[in-house]
């Protein structure tokens, strides 16, 4: 049984799978093509339409046979919603997904971070990769029920409103898809030695409804108004007691390249269809960062509307008001086919030798605090282990891989020896996607394999590496020696 964390993925065996969510929930599924849209209403499997080619819903169990899905299907997204319409998921037990193969053998289990006001959760997705299929844990929430999810995937359905609720006059639907932003404090999933999966966090994205009567934005013209955006963002930051940010042309260039790709594809995501992530674009633009956050949004027509969305939505608000950020960049593009407006805002703090050393020291401090709680002696920093750890994090970004084994076949002990270390015992933890030392150490401690390395009595020394970029945005290495 593989315990998945948010963003974790797992290769799947051939044949049918059963995905079950027990409790006071309704399970549904959306079958989509490579563009993220359904082929028609028949691709929405839920309690009133429990079957489609290759997928069948029986009670709390969804059976999916990827080989029997309709032609062109590339993804099956599994959603859960309260059995009692309109109930916030935060009032219910956390939904747990259990996946079994055709023989009933357990494959994976996933419990997402506890939802709050959301009334539907995209729990996981099956997606085609080459000739096989994989499972990815999502945990992305919507606040306006199945109707919002379905409309965002291209399904036209009607949904009864919850008792005592009404639509705001003059506005369209406003589902908040995904986290809306990613920044320090946003949960990410560490994977490394002893883990069965690698991590890819779902693209932080939100699709926001604008006024129902708003005209389509032109395909060219006024642009996003970066000066107005900066004034609005810094005003909000000042109100919250946060220092101002300044516009950075490198972040703006990366944001423009990314948003243009999203608009051309008609698809929100942290990774473009060409496989390039927004983080890679930032590094390629010449901005080396210590920490980064992003808003990927579709819907608002103006910079003011974009900032307003960020301020009234929980996770995007946290990113906009994150004190660590010093620079920002904003860009906008329009899908010429639909007229939808896409936005990318990037927030970052540059990497310096000083703040890199402080970050590494904080990881060591937190690691030693965990050892102290277990009655173990503190680890001393070894400059040679630190050099090897830093080189591995940098290499993972530069050569676009995530593994203890480098593309040239070298292992942690090989890299330690190459750096000049003569430690007889070597251990390594790696992680990607986390935005702070506290987050990465907590993630390691929540994973048995990583925890065992941190709490191994024999280890006496440690080195820390960090690099920004790549597919996941941040890459961490923790190298132990004795």
mmCIF file of N, CA, C and O in Angstrom, residues 238-335:
data_model
loop_
_atom_site.group_PDB
_atom_site.id
_atom_site.type_symbol
_atom_site.label_atom_id
_atom_site.label_comp_id
_atom_site.label_asym_id
_atom_site.label_seq_id
_atom_site.Cartn_x
_atom_site.Cartn_y
_atom_site.Cartn_z
ATOM 1 N N UNK A 238 0.534 46.955 2.511
ATOM 2 C CA UNK A 238 0.694 47.962 3.560
ATOM 3 C C UNK A 238 -0.412 47.837 4.602
ATOM 4 O O UNK A 238 -0.163 47.942 5.814
ATOM 5 N N UNK A 239 -1.648 47.616 4.145
ATOM 6 C CA UNK A 239 -2.772 47.456 5.074
ATOM 7 C C UNK A 239 -2.561 46.263 5.995
ATOM 8 O O UNK A 239 -3.051 46.255 7.136
ATOM 9 N N UNK A 240 -1.851 45.249 5.489
ATOM 10 C CA UNK A 240 -1.599 44.049 6.292
ATOM 11 C C UNK A 240 -0.280 44.120 7.051
ATOM 12 O O UNK A 240 0.123 43.142 7.698
ATOM 13 N N UNK A 241 0.413 45.263 6.982
ATOM 14 C CA UNK A 241 1.676 45.421 7.679
ATOM 15 C C UNK A 241 2.841 44.724 7.012
ATOM 16 O O UNK A 241 3.846 44.413 7.667
ATOM 17 N N UNK A 242 2.745 44.494 5.692
ATOM 18 C CA UNK A 242 3.804 43.805 4.946
ATOM 19 C C UNK A 242 4.636 44.810 4.158
ATOM 20 O O UNK A 242 4.112 45.821 3.679
ATOM 21 N N UNK A 243 5.912 44.556 3.974
ATOM 22 C CA UNK A 243 6.749 45.478 3.198
ATOM 23 C C UNK A 243 6.351 45.460 1.727
ATOM 24 O O UNK A 243 5.818 44.463 1.233
ATOM 25 N N UNK A 244 6.622 46.532 1.004
ATOM 26 C CA UNK A 244 6.248 46.586 -0.415
ATOM 27 C C UNK A 244 7.148 45.695 -1.261
ATOM 28 O O UNK A 244 8.253 45.338 -0.866
ATOM 29 N N UNK A 245 6.649 45.351 -2.449
ATOM 30 C CA UNK A 245 7.455 44.659 -3.447
ATOM 31 C C UNK A 245 7.702 45.622 -4.598
ATOM 32 O O UNK A 245 6.988 46.614 -4.767
ATOM 33 N N UNK A 246 8.711 45.335 -5.380
ATOM 34 C CA UNK A 246 8.977 46.138 -6.568
ATOM 35 C C UNK A 246 8.864 45.249 -7.799
ATOM 36 O O UNK A 246 9.062 44.026 -7.729
ATOM 37 N N UNK A 247 8.525 45.851 -8.927
ATOM 38 C CA UNK A 247 8.417 45.094 -10.174
ATOM 39 C C UNK A 247 9.802 44.701 -10.659
ATOM 40 O O UNK A 247 10.741 45.496 -10.594
ATOM 41 N N UNK A 248 9.915 43.484 -11.144
ATOM 42 C CA UNK A 248 11.179 43.006 -11.682
ATOM 43 C C UNK A 248 10.955 42.581 -13.124
ATOM 44 O O UNK A 248 10.083 41.753 -13.402
ATOM 45 N N UNK A 249 11.719 43.136 -14.076
ATOM 46 C CA UNK A 249 11.480 42.816 -15.486
ATOM 47 C C UNK A 249 11.728 41.344 -15.816
ATOM 48 O O UNK A 249 11.120 40.815 -16.749
ATOM 49 N N UNK A 250 12.591 40.681 -15.067
ATOM 50 C CA UNK A 250 12.825 39.249 -15.330
ATOM 51 C C UNK A 250 11.600 38.428 -14.950
ATOM 52 O O UNK A 250 11.201 37.510 -15.684
ATOM 53 N N UNK A 251 10.990 38.765 -13.815
ATOM 54 C CA UNK A 251 9.762 38.073 -13.425
ATOM 55 C C UNK A 251 8.631 38.389 -14.396
ATOM 56 O O UNK A 251 7.827 37.506 -14.742
ATOM 57 N N UNK A 252 8.561 39.637 -14.850
ATOM 58 C CA UNK A 252 7.526 40.007 -15.818
ATOM 59 C C UNK A 252 7.709 39.252 -17.126
ATOM 60 O O UNK A 252 6.735 38.803 -17.750
ATOM 61 N N UNK A 253 8.976 39.091 -17.560
ATOM 62 C CA UNK A 253 9.251 38.354 -18.799
ATOM 63 C C UNK A 253 8.848 36.891 -18.669
ATOM 64 O O UNK A 253 8.223 36.316 -19.572
ATOM 65 N N UNK A 254 9.187 36.273 -17.528
ATOM 66 C CA UNK A 254 8.807 34.881 -17.310
ATOM 67 C C UNK A 254 7.293 34.735 -17.231
ATOM 68 O O UNK A 254 6.715 33.786 -17.772
ATOM 69 N N UNK A 255 6.641 35.690 -16.559
ATOM 70 C CA UNK A 255 5.180 35.648 -16.452
ATOM 71 C C UNK A 255 4.530 35.765 -17.828
ATOM 72 O O UNK A 255 3.557 35.066 -18.131
ATOM 73 N N UNK A 256 5.066 36.645 -18.684
ATOM 74 C CA UNK A 256 4.495 36.817 -20.019
ATOM 75 C C UNK A 256 4.651 35.558 -20.868
ATOM 76 O O UNK A 256 3.728 35.140 -21.566
ATOM 77 N N UNK A 257 5.821 34.926 -20.785
ATOM 78 C CA UNK A 257 6.027 33.691 -21.550
ATOM 79 C C UNK A 257 5.070 32.602 -21.091
ATOM 80 O O UNK A 257 4.511 31.857 -21.896
ATOM 81 N N UNK A 258 4.868 32.521 -19.771
ATOM 82 C CA UNK A 258 4.000 31.458 -19.253
ATOM 83 C C UNK A 258 2.536 31.720 -19.562
ATOM 84 O O UNK A 258 1.813 30.815 -19.989
ATOM 85 N N UNK A 259 2.088 32.952 -19.358
ATOM 86 C CA UNK A 259 0.669 33.231 -19.585
ATOM 87 C C UNK A 259 0.321 33.130 -21.065
ATOM 88 O O UNK A 259 -0.791 32.719 -21.431
ATOM 89 N N UNK A 260 1.259 33.460 -21.934
ATOM 90 C CA UNK A 260 1.000 33.324 -23.373
ATOM 91 C C UNK A 260 0.793 31.856 -23.738
ATOM 92 O O UNK A 260 -0.066 31.520 -24.558
ATOM 93 N N UNK A 261 1.577 30.975 -23.107
ATOM 94 C CA UNK A 261 1.402 29.551 -23.349
ATOM 95 C C UNK A 261 0.073 29.046 -22.836
ATOM 96 O O UNK A 261 -0.585 28.220 -23.486
ATOM 97 N N UNK A 262 -0.362 29.524 -21.674
ATOM 98 C CA UNK A 262 -1.661 29.101 -21.135
ATOM 99 C C UNK A 262 -2.791 29.559 -22.043
ATOM 100 O O UNK A 262 -3.724 28.802 -22.326
ATOM 101 N N UNK A 263 -2.726 30.810 -22.500
ATOM 102 C CA UNK A 263 -3.792 31.324 -23.352
ATOM 103 C C UNK A 263 -3.835 30.591 -24.691
ATOM 104 O O UNK A 263 -4.911 30.288 -25.216
ATOM 105 N N UNK A 264 -2.665 30.281 -25.257
ATOM 106 C CA UNK A 264 -2.621 29.578 -26.538
ATOM 107 C C UNK A 264 -3.218 28.180 -26.421
ATOM 108 O O UNK A 264 -3.867 27.691 -27.348
ATOM 109 N N UNK A 265 -3.013 27.536 -25.237
ATOM 110 C CA UNK A 265 -3.536 26.186 -25.036
ATOM 111 C C UNK A 265 -4.929 26.190 -24.445
ATOM 112 O O UNK A 265 -5.609 25.151 -24.435
ATOM 113 N N UNK A 266 -5.385 27.347 -23.927
ATOM 114 C CA UNK A 266 -6.679 27.395 -23.257
ATOM 115 C C UNK A 266 -6.700 26.544 -22.004
ATOM 116 O O UNK A 266 -7.695 25.919 -21.666
ATOM 117 N N UNK A 267 -5.566 26.561 -21.263
ATOM 118 C CA UNK A 267 -5.431 25.641 -20.135
ATOM 119 C C UNK A 267 -4.591 26.272 -19.045
ATOM 120 O O UNK A 267 -3.496 26.771 -19.299
ATOM 121 N N UNK A 268 -5.110 26.268 -17.805
ATOM 122 C CA UNK A 268 -4.358 26.751 -16.658
ATOM 123 C C UNK A 268 -3.418 25.671 -16.150
ATOM 124 O O UNK A 268 -3.778 24.504 -16.092
ATOM 125 N N UNK A 269 -2.220 26.048 -15.741
ATOM 126 C CA UNK A 269 -1.314 25.074 -15.160
ATOM 127 C C UNK A 269 0.063 25.665 -14.943
ATOM 128 O O UNK A 269 0.475 26.603 -15.623
ATOM 129 N N UNK A 270 0.790 25.091 -13.970
ATOM 130 C CA UNK A 270 2.142 25.551 -13.692
ATOM 131 C C UNK A 270 3.134 25.062 -14.729
ATOM 132 O O UNK A 270 4.254 25.555 -14.802
ATOM 133 N N UNK A 271 2.711 24.095 -15.541
ATOM 134 C CA UNK A 271 3.579 23.560 -16.587
ATOM 135 C C UNK A 271 2.891 23.726 -17.939
ATOM 136 O O UNK A 271 1.736 23.362 -18.109
ATOM 137 N N UNK A 272 3.583 24.297 -18.890
ATOM 138 C CA UNK A 272 3.025 24.503 -20.225
ATOM 139 C C UNK A 272 2.976 23.195 -21.002
ATOM 140 O O UNK A 272 3.602 22.199 -20.618
ATOM 141 N N UNK A 273 2.264 23.208 -22.108
ATOM 142 C CA UNK A 273 2.154 22.009 -22.929
ATOM 143 C C UNK A 273 3.505 21.574 -23.497
ATOM 144 O O UNK A 273 3.678 20.415 -23.858
ATOM 145 N N UNK A 274 4.465 22.495 -23.558
ATOM 146 C CA UNK A 274 5.794 22.129 -24.043
ATOM 147 C C UNK A 274 6.656 21.523 -22.938
ATOM 148 O O UNK A 274 7.837 21.231 -23.149
ATOM 149 N N UNK A 275 6.074 21.334 -21.743
ATOM 150 C CA UNK A 275 6.795 20.703 -20.649
ATOM 151 C C UNK A 275 7.631 21.650 -19.815
ATOM 152 O O UNK A 275 8.314 21.210 -18.886
ATOM 153 N N UNK A 276 7.581 22.948 -20.109
ATOM 154 C CA UNK A 276 8.373 23.925 -19.360
ATOM 155 C C UNK A 276 7.521 24.487 -18.220
ATOM 156 O O UNK A 276 6.407 24.955 -18.444
ATOM 157 N N UNK A 277 8.071 24.446 -16.998
ATOM 158 C CA UNK A 277 7.335 24.963 -15.850
ATOM 159 C C UNK A 277 7.553 26.462 -15.702
ATOM 160 O O UNK A 277 8.528 27.026 -16.214
ATOM 161 N N UNK A 278 6.653 27.098 -14.970
ATOM 162 C CA UNK A 278 6.790 28.527 -14.721
ATOM 163 C C UNK A 278 8.074 28.811 -13.949
ATOM 164 O O UNK A 278 8.707 29.863 -14.128
ATOM 165 N N UNK A 279 8.512 27.867 -13.109
ATOM 166 C CA UNK A 279 9.742 28.054 -12.336
ATOM 167 C C UNK A 279 10.971 28.022 -13.249
ATOM 168 O O UNK A 279 11.919 28.792 -13.061
ATOM 169 N N UNK A 280 10.943 27.128 -14.222
ATOM 170 C CA UNK A 280 12.047 27.095 -15.187
ATOM 171 C C UNK A 280 12.114 28.396 -15.973
ATOM 172 O O UNK A 280 13.200 28.890 -16.282
ATOM 173 N N UNK A 281 10.973 28.956 -16.290
ATOM 174 C CA UNK A 281 10.970 30.230 -17.027
ATOM 175 C C UNK A 281 11.594 31.349 -16.188
ATOM 176 O O UNK A 281 12.296 32.219 -16.724
ATOM 177 N N UNK A 282 11.335 31.341 -14.891
ATOM 178 C CA UNK A 282 11.909 32.370 -14.019
ATOM 179 C C UNK A 282 13.435 32.266 -14.016
ATOM 180 O O UNK A 282 14.144 33.264 -14.169
ATOM 181 N N UNK A 283 13.952 31.054 -13.845
ATOM 182 C CA UNK A 283 15.404 30.863 -13.813
ATOM 183 C C UNK A 283 16.020 31.219 -15.167
ATOM 184 O O UNK A 283 17.081 31.849 -15.244
ATOM 185 N N UNK A 284 15.356 30.811 -16.248
ATOM 186 C CA UNK A 284 15.880 31.124 -17.579
ATOM 187 C C UNK A 284 15.884 32.619 -17.856
ATOM 188 O O UNK A 284 16.689 33.110 -18.653
ATOM 189 N N UNK A 285 14.979 33.345 -17.205
ATOM 190 C CA UNK A 285 14.942 34.797 -17.375
ATOM 191 C C UNK A 285 16.056 35.487 -16.587
ATOM 192 O O UNK A 285 16.218 36.707 -16.684
ATOM 193 N N UNK A 286 16.808 34.724 -15.794
ATOM 194 C CA UNK A 286 17.939 35.286 -15.069
ATOM 195 C C UNK A 286 17.675 35.622 -13.623
ATOM 196 O O UNK A 286 18.515 36.253 -12.968
ATOM 197 N N UNK A 287 16.510 35.189 -13.087
ATOM 198 C CA UNK A 287 16.186 35.480 -11.684
ATOM 199 C C UNK A 287 16.390 34.201 -10.874
ATOM 200 O O UNK A 287 15.637 33.246 -10.988
ATOM 201 N N UNK A 288 17.435 34.166 -10.056
ATOM 202 C CA UNK A 288 17.706 33.038 -9.168
ATOM 203 C C UNK A 288 17.063 33.342 -7.822
ATOM 204 O O UNK A 288 17.385 34.360 -7.199
ATOM 205 N N UNK A 289 16.176 32.482 -7.363
ATOM 206 C CA UNK A 289 15.356 32.825 -6.206
ATOM 207 C C UNK A 289 15.589 31.883 -5.027
ATOM 208 O O UNK A 289 15.975 30.730 -5.172
ATOM 209 N N UNK A 290 15.304 32.439 -3.841
ATOM 210 C CA UNK A 290 15.287 31.651 -2.622
ATOM 211 C C UNK A 290 13.899 31.083 -2.379
ATOM 212 O O UNK A 290 13.743 29.939 -1.957
ATOM 213 N N UNK A 291 12.886 31.885 -2.634
ATOM 214 C CA UNK A 291 11.508 31.425 -2.492
ATOM 215 C C UNK A 291 10.664 32.096 -3.561
ATOM 216 O O UNK A 291 11.003 33.177 -4.047
ATOM 217 N N UNK A 292 9.579 31.430 -3.918
ATOM 218 C CA UNK A 292 8.760 31.906 -5.035
ATOM 219 C C UNK A 292 7.301 31.577 -4.775
ATOM 220 O O UNK A 292 6.972 30.619 -4.062
ATOM 221 N N UNK A 293 6.439 32.391 -5.316
ATOM 222 C CA UNK A 293 5.003 32.137 -5.278
ATOM 223 C C UNK A 293 4.406 32.523 -6.609
ATOM 224 O O UNK A 293 4.995 33.309 -7.355
ATOM 225 N N UNK A 294 3.243 31.981 -6.919
ATOM 226 C CA UNK A 294 2.627 32.292 -8.200
ATOM 227 C C UNK A 294 1.107 32.309 -8.099
ATOM 228 O O UNK A 294 0.524 31.619 -7.270
ATOM 229 N N UNK A 295 0.496 33.155 -8.904
ATOM 230 C CA UNK A 295 -0.943 33.131 -9.129
ATOM 231 C C UNK A 295 -1.155 32.822 -10.610
ATOM 232 O O UNK A 295 -0.633 33.533 -11.469
ATOM 233 N N UNK A 296 -1.905 31.787 -10.892
ATOM 234 C CA UNK A 296 -2.283 31.436 -12.259
ATOM 235 C C UNK A 296 -3.799 31.459 -12.303
ATOM 236 O O UNK A 296 -4.459 30.608 -11.709
ATOM 237 N N UNK A 297 -4.349 32.434 -12.996
ATOM 238 C CA UNK A 297 -5.776 32.735 -12.873
ATOM 239 C C UNK A 297 -6.375 32.991 -14.241
ATOM 240 O O UNK A 297 -5.713 33.525 -15.135
ATOM 241 N N UNK A 298 -7.639 32.631 -14.401
ATOM 242 C CA UNK A 298 -8.386 32.982 -15.606
ATOM 243 C C UNK A 298 -9.699 33.620 -15.189
ATOM 244 O O UNK A 298 -10.381 33.118 -14.286
ATOM 245 N N UNK A 299 -10.053 34.728 -15.820
ATOM 246 C CA UNK A 299 -11.348 35.333 -15.547
ATOM 247 C C UNK A 299 -11.337 36.831 -15.412
ATOM 248 O O UNK A 299 -12.023 37.530 -16.164
ATOM 249 N N UNK A 300 -10.586 37.422 -14.452
ATOM 250 C CA UNK A 300 -10.636 38.877 -14.274
ATOM 251 C C UNK A 300 -10.249 39.618 -15.547
ATOM 252 O O UNK A 300 -9.390 39.170 -16.305
ATOM 253 N N UNK A 301 -10.866 40.778 -15.755
ATOM 254 C CA UNK A 301 -10.628 41.561 -16.964
ATOM 255 C C UNK A 301 -9.581 42.646 -16.778
ATOM 256 O O UNK A 301 -9.045 43.158 -17.758
ATOM 257 N N UNK A 302 -9.332 43.021 -15.528
ATOM 258 C CA UNK A 302 -8.406 44.116 -15.264
ATOM 259 C C UNK A 302 -7.466 43.720 -14.132
ATOM 260 O O UNK A 302 -7.716 42.773 -13.389
ATOM 261 N N UNK A 303 -6.385 44.497 -13.987
ATOM 262 C CA UNK A 303 -5.467 44.260 -12.875
ATOM 263 C C UNK A 303 -6.184 44.431 -11.545
ATOM 264 O O UNK A 303 -5.936 43.693 -10.587
ATOM 265 N N UNK A 304 -7.111 45.398 -11.475
ATOM 266 C CA UNK A 304 -7.874 45.599 -10.241
ATOM 267 C C UNK A 304 -8.731 44.371 -9.922
ATOM 268 O O UNK A 304 -8.826 43.955 -8.768
ATOM 269 N N UNK A 305 -9.346 43.796 -10.957
ATOM 270 C CA UNK A 305 -10.143 42.589 -10.742
ATOM 271 C C UNK A 305 -9.293 41.419 -10.308
ATOM 272 O O UNK A 305 -9.698 40.603 -9.474
ATOM 273 N N UNK A 306 -8.096 41.338 -10.862
ATOM 274 C CA UNK A 306 -7.184 40.267 -10.492
ATOM 275 C C UNK A 306 -6.775 40.392 -9.025
ATOM 276 O O UNK A 306 -6.825 39.424 -8.263
ATOM 277 N N UNK A 307 -6.363 41.590 -8.605
ATOM 278 C CA UNK A 307 -5.957 41.786 -7.216
ATOM 279 C C UNK A 307 -7.136 41.557 -6.277
ATOM 280 O O UNK A 307 -6.988 40.974 -5.195
ATOM 281 N N UNK A 308 -8.323 41.995 -6.685
ATOM 282 C CA UNK A 308 -9.512 41.779 -5.854
ATOM 283 C C UNK A 308 -9.757 40.287 -5.649
ATOM 284 O O UNK A 308 -10.073 39.848 -4.537
ATOM 285 N N UNK A 309 -9.608 39.497 -6.719
ATOM 286 C CA UNK A 309 -9.750 38.042 -6.573
ATOM 287 C C UNK A 309 -8.747 37.503 -5.550
ATOM 288 O O UNK A 309 -9.090 36.713 -4.672
ATOM 289 N N UNK A 310 -7.498 37.922 -5.653
ATOM 290 C CA UNK A 310 -6.468 37.425 -4.746
ATOM 291 C C UNK A 310 -6.788 37.772 -3.302
ATOM 292 O O UNK A 310 -6.574 36.963 -2.397
ATOM 293 N N UNK A 311 -7.328 38.958 -3.071
ATOM 294 C CA UNK A 311 -7.589 39.398 -1.704
ATOM 295 C C UNK A 311 -8.778 38.682 -1.079
ATOM 296 O O UNK A 311 -8.837 38.526 0.146
ATOM 297 N N UNK A 312 -9.732 38.216 -1.884
ATOM 298 C CA UNK A 312 -10.912 37.583 -1.290
ATOM 299 C C UNK A 312 -10.863 36.062 -1.324
ATOM 300 O O UNK A 312 -11.843 35.407 -0.962
ATOM 301 N N UNK A 313 -9.733 35.506 -1.729
ATOM 302 C CA UNK A 313 -9.585 34.051 -1.781
ATOM 303 C C UNK A 313 -8.406 33.666 -0.908
ATOM 304 O O UNK A 313 -7.320 34.229 -1.032
ATOM 305 N N UNK A 314 -8.603 32.690 -0.017
ATOM 306 C CA UNK A 314 -7.687 32.473 1.100
ATOM 307 C C UNK A 314 -6.234 32.250 0.689
ATOM 308 O O UNK A 314 -5.334 32.989 1.098
ATOM 309 N N UNK A 315 -5.953 31.218 -0.089
ATOM 310 C CA UNK A 315 -4.561 30.920 -0.403
ATOM 311 C C UNK A 315 -3.916 31.972 -1.304
ATOM 312 O O UNK A 315 -2.774 32.366 -1.068
ATOM 313 N N UNK A 316 -4.611 32.468 -2.349
ATOM 314 C CA UNK A 316 -4.032 33.576 -3.119
ATOM 315 C C UNK A 316 -3.737 34.802 -2.254
ATOM 316 O O UNK A 316 -2.744 35.508 -2.477
ATOM 317 N N UNK A 317 -4.590 35.057 -1.275
ATOM 318 C CA UNK A 317 -4.351 36.198 -0.378
ATOM 319 C C UNK A 317 -3.058 36.003 0.407
ATOM 320 O O UNK A 317 -2.272 36.939 0.582
ATOM 321 N N UNK A 318 -2.825 34.765 0.883
ATOM 322 C CA UNK A 318 -1.608 34.500 1.648
ATOM 323 C C UNK A 318 -0.362 34.766 0.808
ATOM 324 O O UNK A 318 0.638 35.277 1.304
ATOM 325 N N UNK A 319 -0.419 34.409 -0.464
ATOM 326 C CA UNK A 319 0.737 34.651 -1.327
ATOM 327 C C UNK A 319 0.933 36.145 -1.569
ATOM 328 O O UNK A 319 2.049 36.654 -1.476
ATOM 329 N N UNK A 320 -0.155 36.851 -1.884
ATOM 330 C CA UNK A 320 -0.041 38.285 -2.143
ATOM 331 C C UNK A 320 0.527 39.019 -0.930
ATOM 332 O O UNK A 320 1.269 40.001 -1.067
ATOM 333 N N UNK A 321 0.205 38.532 0.270
ATOM 334 C CA UNK A 321 0.626 39.214 1.492
ATOM 335 C C UNK A 321 1.833 38.556 2.156
ATOM 336 O O UNK A 321 2.155 38.890 3.304
ATOM 337 N N UNK A 322 2.512 37.643 1.461
ATOM 338 C CA UNK A 322 3.675 36.985 2.055
ATOM 339 C C UNK A 322 4.821 37.984 2.265
ATOM 340 O O UNK A 322 5.284 38.632 1.331
ATOM 341 N N UNK A 323 5.278 38.074 3.504
ATOM 342 C CA UNK A 323 6.291 39.058 3.858
ATOM 343 C C UNK A 323 7.649 38.775 3.214
ATOM 344 O O UNK A 323 8.457 39.695 3.003
ATOM 345 N N UNK A 324 7.923 37.494 2.893
ATOM 346 C CA UNK A 324 9.253 37.144 2.378
ATOM 347 C C UNK A 324 9.507 37.699 0.984
ATOM 348 O O UNK A 324 10.662 37.898 0.601
ATOM 349 N N UNK A 325 8.457 37.980 0.217
ATOM 350 C CA UNK A 325 8.664 38.391 -1.164
ATOM 351 C C UNK A 325 9.123 39.842 -1.255
ATOM 352 O O UNK A 325 8.654 40.714 -0.527
ATOM 353 N N UNK A 326 10.042 40.077 -2.191
ATOM 354 C CA UNK A 326 10.547 41.432 -2.424
ATOM 355 C C UNK A 326 10.282 41.922 -3.838
ATOM 356 O O UNK A 326 10.352 43.123 -4.096
ATOM 357 N N UNK A 327 10.015 41.014 -4.773
ATOM 358 C CA UNK A 327 9.810 41.377 -6.176
ATOM 359 C C UNK A 327 8.553 40.694 -6.725
ATOM 360 O O UNK A 327 8.114 39.665 -6.203
ATOM 361 N N UNK A 328 8.019 41.276 -7.780
ATOM 362 C CA UNK A 328 6.828 40.719 -8.428
ATOM 363 C C UNK A 328 6.887 40.984 -9.924
ATOM 364 O O UNK A 328 7.613 41.869 -10.395
ATOM 365 N N UNK A 329 6.114 40.215 -10.657
ATOM 366 C CA UNK A 329 5.947 40.415 -12.096
ATOM 367 C C UNK A 329 4.567 39.951 -12.486
ATOM 368 O O UNK A 329 4.073 38.952 -11.955
ATOM 369 N N UNK A 330 3.920 40.664 -13.402
ATOM 370 C CA UNK A 330 2.549 40.342 -13.804
ATOM 371 C C UNK A 330 2.447 40.362 -15.316
ATOM 372 O O UNK A 330 3.072 41.185 -15.985
ATOM 373 N N UNK A 331 1.647 39.440 -15.852
ATOM 374 C CA UNK A 331 1.378 39.437 -17.293
ATOM 375 C C UNK A 331 -0.004 38.889 -17.554
ATOM 376 O O UNK A 331 -0.555 38.118 -16.761
ATOM 377 N N UNK A 332 -0.551 39.257 -18.702
ATOM 378 C CA UNK A 332 -1.908 38.884 -19.102
ATOM 379 C C UNK A 332 -1.908 38.462 -20.564
ATOM 380 O O UNK A 332 -1.110 38.969 -21.368
ATOM 381 N N UNK A 333 -2.764 37.518 -20.899
ATOM 382 C CA UNK A 333 -2.938 37.131 -22.302
ATOM 383 C C UNK A 333 -4.377 36.677 -22.491
ATOM 384 O O UNK A 333 -5.055 36.274 -21.536
ATOM 385 N N UNK A 334 -4.836 36.724 -23.734
ATOM 386 C CA UNK A 334 -6.223 36.385 -24.056
ATOM 387 C C UNK A 334 -6.248 35.208 -25.017
ATOM 388 O O UNK A 334 -5.500 35.180 -26.002
ATOM 389 N N UNK A 335 -7.079 34.222 -24.717
ATOM 390 C CA UNK A 335 -7.303 33.105 -25.627
ATOM 391 C C UNK A 335 -8.090 33.632 -26.822
ATOM 392 O O UNK A 335 -9.247 34.044 -26.663
#
